[in-house]
CSV table of C-alpha atoms in Angstrom, one decimal:
chain,number,residue,atom,x,y,z
A,7,MET,CA,-9.7,-28.9,17.1
A,8,ALA,CA,-6.5,-26.9,17.3
A,9,ALA,CA,-7.4,-25.0,14.1
A,10,GLU,CA,-10.9,-24.2,15.5
A,11,ASN,CA,-9.3,-22.9,18.7
A,12,GLU,CA,-6.9,-20.7,16.8
A,13,LYS,CA,-9.8,-19.3,14.6
A,14,SER,CA,-11.8,-18.6,17.7
A,15,ARG,CA,-8.8,-16.9,19.3
A,16,LEU,CA,-8.2,-14.7,16.3
A,17,ASP,CA,-12.0,-13.9,16.1
A,18,ASP,CA,-11.8,-12.7,19.7
A,19,ALA,CA,-8.7,-10.7,19.0
A,20,ALA,CA,-10.3,-9.0,16.0
A,21,ARG,CA,-13.4,-8.2,18.0
A,22,ALA,CA,-11.3,-6.7,20.8
A,23,GLY,CA,-9.2,-4.7,18.4
A,24,TRP,CA,-12.3,-3.3,16.7
A,25,LEU,CA,-13.8,-2.4,20.1
A,26,TYR,CA,-10.6,-0.7,21.2
A,27,PHE,CA,-9.3,1.1,18.1
A,28,ILE,CA,-12.5,1.7,16.1
A,29,ALA,CA,-15.3,2.0,18.7
A,30,GLY,CA,-13.1,3.7,21.2
A,31,HIS,CA,-13.8,1.5,24.3
A,32,THR,CA,-11.4,1.1,27.2
A,33,GLN,CA,-9.9,-2.2,28.0
A,34,ASP,CA,-12.0,-2.4,31.1
A,35,GLU,CA,-15.1,-2.0,29.0
A,36,ILE,CA,-13.9,-4.6,26.5
A,37,ALA,CA,-13.3,-7.1,29.3
A,38,LYS,CA,-16.9,-6.7,30.4
A,39,MET,CA,-18.3,-7.0,26.9
A,40,LEU,CA,-16.3,-10.1,26.1
A,41,GLN,CA,-16.7,-11.5,29.6
A,42,VAL,CA,-12.9,-11.9,30.2
A,43,SER,CA,-10.4,-10.4,32.6
A,44,ARG,CA,-8.8,-7.1,31.9
A,45,ALA,CA,-5.5,-8.8,31.4
A,46,SER,CA,-7.1,-11.1,28.8
A,47,ALA,CA,-8.6,-8.1,27.0
A,48,GLN,CA,-5.2,-6.4,26.9
A,49,ARG,CA,-3.6,-9.6,25.5
A,50,LEU,CA,-6.4,-9.8,22.8
A,51,VAL,CA,-5.8,-6.2,21.7
A,52,SER,CA,-2.1,-6.9,21.5
A,53,LEU,CA,-2.7,-10.1,19.5
A,54,CYS,CA,-4.9,-8.1,17.1
A,55,LEU,CA,-1.9,-5.8,16.4
A,56,ALA,CA,0.7,-8.6,16.3
A,57,GLU,CA,-1.3,-10.5,13.7
A,58,ARG,CA,-2.0,-7.4,11.7
A,59,LEU,CA,-5.8,-7.9,12.0
A,60,ILE,CA,-6.1,-4.2,12.1
A,61,THR,CA,-3.8,-1.6,10.4
A,62,PHE,CA,-3.5,2.1,10.5
A,63,ARG,CA,-2.9,4.8,8.0
A,64,LEU,CA,-1.8,8.2,9.2
A,65,GLU,CA,-4.0,10.7,7.4
A,66,HIS,CA,-2.9,14.0,9.0
A,67,PRO,CA,0.0,15.6,7.0
A,68,ILE,CA,3.0,16.5,9.2
A,69,ALA,CA,4.2,20.0,8.3
A,70,ALA,CA,7.9,19.3,8.7
A,71,CYS,CA,7.7,16.1,6.6
A,72,MET,CA,5.7,18.0,3.9
A,73,GLU,CA,8.3,20.7,3.8
A,74,LEU,CA,11.2,18.3,3.4
A,75,ALA,CA,9.3,16.4,0.6
A,76,ALA,CA,8.6,19.7,-1.2
A,77,ARG,CA,12.3,20.6,-1.0
A,78,LEU,CA,13.4,17.3,-2.3
A,79,LYS,CA,10.8,17.4,-5.2
A,80,GLU,CA,12.1,20.9,-6.2
A,81,ARG,CA,15.8,20.1,-6.0
A,82,PHE,CA,15.7,16.8,-7.9
A,83,ASP,CA,12.6,17.5,-10.1
A,84,LEU,CA,10.7,14.5,-8.7
A,85,SER,CA,7.3,13.5,-9.8
A,86,HIS,CA,6.5,11.9,-6.4
A,87,CYS,CA,8.1,12.3,-2.9
A,88,GLU,CA,6.9,11.4,0.6
A,89,VAL,CA,8.8,11.9,3.8
A,90,VAL,CA,7.6,10.0,7.0
A,91,PRO,CA,8.5,10.8,10.6
A,92,ALA,CA,11.8,9.3,11.7
A,93,ASP,CA,11.8,6.5,14.3
A,94,LEU,CA,14.6,7.7,16.6
A,95,ALA,CA,14.5,4.4,18.6
A,96,ALA,CA,15.0,2.4,15.3
A,97,PRO,CA,16.6,4.6,12.7
A,98,GLN,CA,17.0,1.7,10.2
A,99,SER,CA,13.4,0.6,10.5
A,100,THR,CA,11.5,0.4,7.2
A,101,ALA,CA,8.1,0.3,8.8
A,102,GLY,CA,7.2,3.9,8.1
A,103,ILE,CA,8.2,4.0,4.5
A,104,ALA,CA,6.7,0.5,3.9
A,105,GLU,CA,3.3,1.9,5.0
A,106,ARG,CA,3.6,4.8,2.5
A,107,CYS,CA,4.7,2.5,-0.2
A,108,ALA,CA,1.8,0.2,0.5
A,109,ASN,CA,-0.5,3.3,0.3
A,110,LEU,CA,1.0,4.0,-3.2
A,111,LEU,CA,0.5,0.4,-4.3
A,112,ASP,CA,-3.1,0.5,-3.0
A,113,ALA,CA,-3.9,3.6,-4.9
A,114,THR,CA,-2.4,2.2,-8.1
A,115,LEU,CA,-4.0,-1.2,-7.8
A,116,ARG,CA,-7.5,0.2,-7.1
A,117,SER,CA,-7.7,1.4,-10.7
A,118,GLU,CA,-10.3,-0.5,-12.8
A,119,THR,CA,-8.1,0.2,-15.8
A,120,PRO,CA,-5.4,-2.5,-16.2
A,121,VAL,CA,-2.1,-1.4,-14.8
A,122,ILE,CA,1.4,-3.0,-14.7
A,123,VAL,CA,3.4,-2.8,-11.5
A,124,ALA,CA,7.1,-3.7,-11.6
A,125,LEU,CA,8.9,-4.5,-8.4
A,126,GLY,CA,12.4,-4.6,-7.3
A,127,THR,CA,13.6,-6.4,-4.2
A,128,GLY,CA,14.6,-5.6,-0.6
A,129,ARG,CA,13.2,-5.3,2.8
A,130,ALA,CA,11.2,-2.1,2.3
A,131,VAL,CA,9.5,-3.4,-0.9
A,132,ARG,CA,8.6,-6.7,0.7
A,133,ALA,CA,7.3,-5.0,3.9
A,134,ALA,CA,5.2,-2.7,1.6
A,135,VAL,CA,3.7,-5.7,-0.2
A,136,GLU,CA,2.7,-7.3,3.0
A,137,ARG,CA,0.7,-4.2,3.9
A,138,VAL,CA,-1.2,-4.0,0.7
A,139,THR,CA,-5.0,-4.3,1.1
A,140,PRO,CA,-6.2,-7.5,-0.6
A,141,ILE,CA,-8.2,-6.6,-3.7
A,142,ASP,CA,-9.5,-8.6,-6.7
A,143,ARG,CA,-7.8,-7.2,-9.8
A,144,PRO,CA,-7.2,-10.1,-12.3
A,145,ASN,CA,-6.6,-7.6,-15.2
A,146,HIS,CA,-3.5,-6.1,-13.6
A,147,GLN,CA,0.0,-7.4,-14.1
A,148,ILE,CA,2.8,-7.7,-11.6
A,149,VAL,CA,6.3,-8.1,-13.0
A,150,SER,CA,9.7,-8.6,-11.4
A,151,LEU,CA,12.7,-6.5,-12.3
A,152,VAL,CA,15.2,-8.8,-10.6
A,153,GLY,CA,16.4,-12.4,-11.0
A,154,ASN,CA,15.2,-14.2,-7.9
A,155,ILE,CA,17.7,-17.1,-7.5
A,156,SER,CA,20.8,-16.6,-5.4
A,157,ALA,CA,24.3,-18.1,-6.0
A,158,ASP,CA,23.5,-21.3,-4.0
A,159,GLY,CA,20.3,-21.9,-6.1
A,160,SER,CA,17.8,-20.9,-3.4
A,161,ALA,CA,15.0,-18.5,-4.1
A,162,SER,CA,15.3,-15.0,-2.6
A,163,PHE,CA,13.3,-14.4,0.6
A,164,TYR,CA,12.7,-10.9,-0.6
A,165,ASP,CA,11.0,-11.9,-3.9
A,166,THR,CA,7.7,-9.9,-3.9
A,167,VAL,CA,5.9,-10.5,-7.1
A,168,GLY,CA,4.2,-13.8,-6.1
A,169,ARG,CA,3.1,-12.3,-2.8
A,170,LEU,CA,1.5,-9.2,-4.4
A,171,ALA,CA,-0.2,-11.4,-7.0
A,172,ASP,CA,-1.7,-13.5,-4.2
A,173,ARG,CA,-3.2,-10.3,-2.7
A,174,THR,CA,-4.6,-9.0,-5.9
A,175,GLY,CA,-5.3,-12.0,-8.2
A,176,ALA,CA,-3.2,-10.3,-10.8
A,177,ARG,CA,-1.2,-12.1,-13.4
A,178,HIS,CA,2.4,-12.1,-12.4
A,179,TYR,CA,5.8,-12.5,-14.1
A,180,PRO,CA,8.7,-13.6,-12.0
A,181,MET,CA,12.3,-13.4,-13.3
A,182,PRO,CA,13.3,-17.1,-13.1
A,183,LEU,CA,17.0,-16.5,-13.4
A,184,PRO,CA,20.0,-16.5,-11.2
A,185,PHE,CA,20.8,-12.9,-10.0
A,186,LEU,CA,24.2,-13.3,-11.6
A,187,MET,CA,25.4,-15.5,-14.4
A,188,SER,CA,28.9,-16.9,-14.6
A,189,SER,CA,29.9,-14.8,-17.6
A,190,GLU,CA,28.7,-11.8,-19.7
A,191,ASP,CA,28.2,-14.1,-22.7
A,192,GLU,CA,26.0,-16.5,-20.7
A,193,ARG,CA,24.0,-13.6,-19.3
A,194,ASN,CA,23.4,-12.2,-22.8
A,195,LYS,CA,22.2,-15.6,-24.0
A,196,MET,CA,19.8,-16.2,-21.1
A,197,VAL,CA,18.1,-12.8,-21.2
A,198,ARG,CA,17.3,-13.4,-24.9
A,199,ILE,CA,15.4,-16.7,-24.4
A,200,GLU,CA,11.7,-16.3,-25.1
A,201,PRO,CA,10.2,-16.5,-21.6
A,202,ILE,CA,12.6,-14.0,-20.2
A,203,ALA,CA,12.2,-11.7,-23.2
A,204,LYS,CA,8.5,-11.7,-22.5
A,205,VAL,CA,9.0,-10.7,-18.9
A,206,LYS,CA,11.3,-7.8,-20.1
A,207,ALA,CA,8.6,-6.7,-22.6
A,208,VAL,CA,6.0,-6.6,-19.8
A,209,ALA,CA,8.4,-4.6,-17.5
A,210,ALA,CA,9.1,-2.2,-20.3
A,211,LYS,CA,5.4,-1.1,-20.3
A,212,ALA,CA,5.1,-0.8,-16.5
A,213,ASP,CA,3.0,2.1,-15.1
A,214,LEU,CA,4.9,2.1,-11.8
A,215,ARG,CA,8.3,0.8,-10.7
A,216,LEU,CA,8.9,0.4,-7.0
A,217,VAL,CA,12.5,-0.3,-6.0
A,218,GLY,CA,14.8,-0.5,-3.0
A,219,ILE,CA,18.1,1.4,-2.9
A,220,GLY,CA,21.1,-0.4,-1.5
A,221,GLN,CA,24.4,1.0,-0.3
A,222,MET,CA,27.6,-0.6,-1.6
A,223,ASP,CA,29.8,-1.2,1.5
A,224,GLN,CA,30.7,-4.1,3.7
A,225,ARG,CA,27.1,-4.2,4.9
A,226,ALA,CA,25.6,-4.2,1.4
A,227,GLN,CA,22.4,-6.2,1.3
A,228,VAL,CA,23.3,-7.8,-2.1
A,229,HIS,CA,26.3,-9.4,-0.2
A,230,VAL,CA,24.5,-10.0,3.2
A,231,ASP,CA,21.7,-11.8,1.3
A,232,GLY,CA,24.2,-14.0,-0.6
A,233,PHE,CA,23.8,-12.6,-4.1
A,234,VAL,CA,27.4,-11.4,-4.5
A,235,THR,CA,30.5,-12.7,-2.9
A,236,ARG,CA,32.8,-10.6,-0.7
A,237,ASP,CA,35.4,-10.5,-3.6
A,238,GLU,CA,32.7,-9.4,-6.1
A,239,LEU,CA,31.5,-6.6,-3.7
A,240,PHE,CA,35.0,-5.3,-3.1
A,241,GLU,CA,35.8,-5.3,-6.8
A,242,MET,CA,32.7,-3.2,-7.4
A,243,MET,CA,33.7,-0.8,-4.6
A,244,ARG,CA,37.1,-0.4,-6.2
A,245,GLN,CA,35.3,0.4,-9.5
A,246,GLY,CA,33.6,3.3,-7.6
A,247,ALA,CA,30.3,1.7,-6.8
A,248,ILE,CA,28.4,3.6,-4.1
A,249,GLY,CA,24.9,2.2,-4.5
A,250,GLU,CA,22.7,-0.3,-6.3
A,251,ILE,CA,19.2,-0.5,-7.6
A,252,THR,CA,17.9,-4.0,-8.6
A,253,GLY,CA,21.6,-5.0,-8.4
A,254,TRP,CA,22.8,-2.5,-10.9
A,255,ALA,CA,25.7,-0.7,-9.3
A,256,TYR,CA,26.4,3.0,-9.9
A,257,ASP,CA,28.9,5.6,-8.9
A,258,SER,CA,28.6,8.8,-6.8
A,259,LYS,CA,27.2,10.6,-9.8
A,260,GLY,CA,24.5,8.0,-10.4
A,261,ARG,CA,26.3,6.5,-13.5
A,262,LEU,CA,25.8,2.8,-14.0
A,263,LEU,CA,29.1,1.0,-14.0
A,264,LYS,CA,30.3,-0.9,-17.1
A,265,ALA,CA,32.3,-3.4,-15.2
A,266,GLY,CA,32.3,-6.2,-12.6
A,267,THR,CA,29.0,-7.8,-11.6
A,268,ASN,CA,27.0,-5.4,-13.9
A,269,LYS,CA,28.3,-7.4,-16.8
A,270,ARG,CA,26.7,-10.6,-15.5
A,271,LEU,CA,23.6,-9.2,-13.9
A,272,THR,CA,20.2,-10.5,-15.2
A,273,SER,CA,18.0,-7.8,-13.6
A,274,ILE,CA,16.3,-5.3,-15.9
A,275,PRO,CA,18.4,-2.2,-15.9
A,276,PRO,CA,17.1,1.2,-14.7
A,277,GLU,CA,15.9,3.7,-17.3
A,278,VAL,CA,18.4,6.5,-17.6
A,279,PRO,CA,16.9,9.0,-17.1
A,280,ALA,CA,13.8,7.4,-15.5
A,281,LYS,CA,10.7,8.0,-17.6
A,282,THR,CA,8.3,5.5,-16.0
A,283,THR,CA,7.3,6.5,-12.5
A,284,THR,CA,10.2,5.0,-10.6
A,285,ILE,CA,9.9,5.3,-6.8
A,286,GLY,CA,13.0,4.5,-4.7
A,287,ALA,CA,12.2,3.5,-1.1
A,288,ALA,CA,15.1,3.7,1.4
A,289,VAL,CA,16.1,5.0,4.9
A,290,GLY,CA,19.2,5.3,7.0
A,291,ALA,CA,22.4,7.1,7.3
A,292,ALA,CA,24.3,4.4,5.5
A,293,LYS,CA,22.1,4.9,2.4
A,294,VAL,CA,22.3,8.6,2.2
A,295,SER,CA,25.1,8.7,-0.4
A,296,ALA,CA,23.4,5.9,-2.5
A,297,ILE,CA,20.1,7.7,-2.5
A,298,ALA,CA,21.6,11.1,-3.3
A,299,ALA,CA,23.6,9.5,-6.2
A,300,ALA,CA,20.5,7.8,-7.6
A,301,LEU,CA,18.6,11.2,-7.5
A,302,ASN,CA,21.4,13.1,-9.1
A,303,GLY,CA,21.8,10.4,-11.8
A,304,ARG,CA,18.0,10.4,-12.5
A,305,LEU,CA,17.9,6.7,-11.9
A,306,ILE,CA,14.7,7.4,-9.9
A,307,ASN,CA,12.1,10.2,-10.2
A,308,GLY,CA,10.4,9.5,-7.0
A,309,LEU,CA,11.4,8.9,-3.4
A,310,ILE,CA,9.9,7.6,-0.1
A,311,THR,CA,12.1,8.1,2.9
A,312,ASP,CA,12.1,9.4,6.5
A,313,GLU,CA,12.9,12.8,8.0
A,314,ALA,CA,16.4,12.1,9.1
A,315,THR,CA,17.4,10.7,5.7
A,316,ALA,CA,15.7,13.5,3.9
A,317,ARG,CA,17.6,16.1,5.9
A,318,ALA,CA,20.9,14.4,5.4
A,319,ILE,CA,20.3,14.3,1.6
A,320,LEU,CA,19.4,18.0,1.5
A,321,GLU,CA,22.5,19.0,3.6
A,322,ARG,CA,24.9,17.4,1.2
């Protein structure tokens, strides 16, 4: 009975959302149509949004964002760049870039020709996957670039491959390894075992790589999320690490470090320079140096960010 009530409630929310956002009716008109109070109609519309029963894509190009994207493309010779409006009330929010990343994934996955999508990890990438429109594409392949097991043995909350496979019916290839091994020798042995070698072979043929970009400071997500210890993080910072992509730390010139955790990392390393379409998704003042270094080092050849971050990169 509870399940039936919940379904009925969501049905009403979806109907109210359609009437309000698509058909253009006022909440007073919706209340009359659904024979509920105006307050109830308002709550149903809010529930429709909260449950993501209806989503929006901004189709009108914003001139200032387009100009920033064009400048970034020209300066860094990018194959793809999108800049979204900044959310001044929540400058760290990934909602805007997640929507554009989802649009990119949607466009890629709509192809009838089999494609391979390789995913990194992080909040922006996961949020993008949650926004992808479900579509039946069993001939596509989704592959992880990152080991998805943290130091305590738990699976990463930000693992995205399985979720995107659920939404597309595509075959998927997770990276069933700890993010870090205990030694370089152990890492070298593990990445050569046949199942992992097959995952790497699929990733090598990817048509699109979508990755997050992390800063390397005391708030680094690889530390906050439990993948590296405080001591490991500080050691990498002493080695000159300024940012990381799929865990691979690099310096201010975008050069991958040959020390510290990079020696024990199981993630598939970035191409240098990037040849596959490799889109970095990141926003925020704390990430400006890391994004700029990744661009200068050609670790990525595409970027999705917001206005404030784009301006800060261009002003460096």
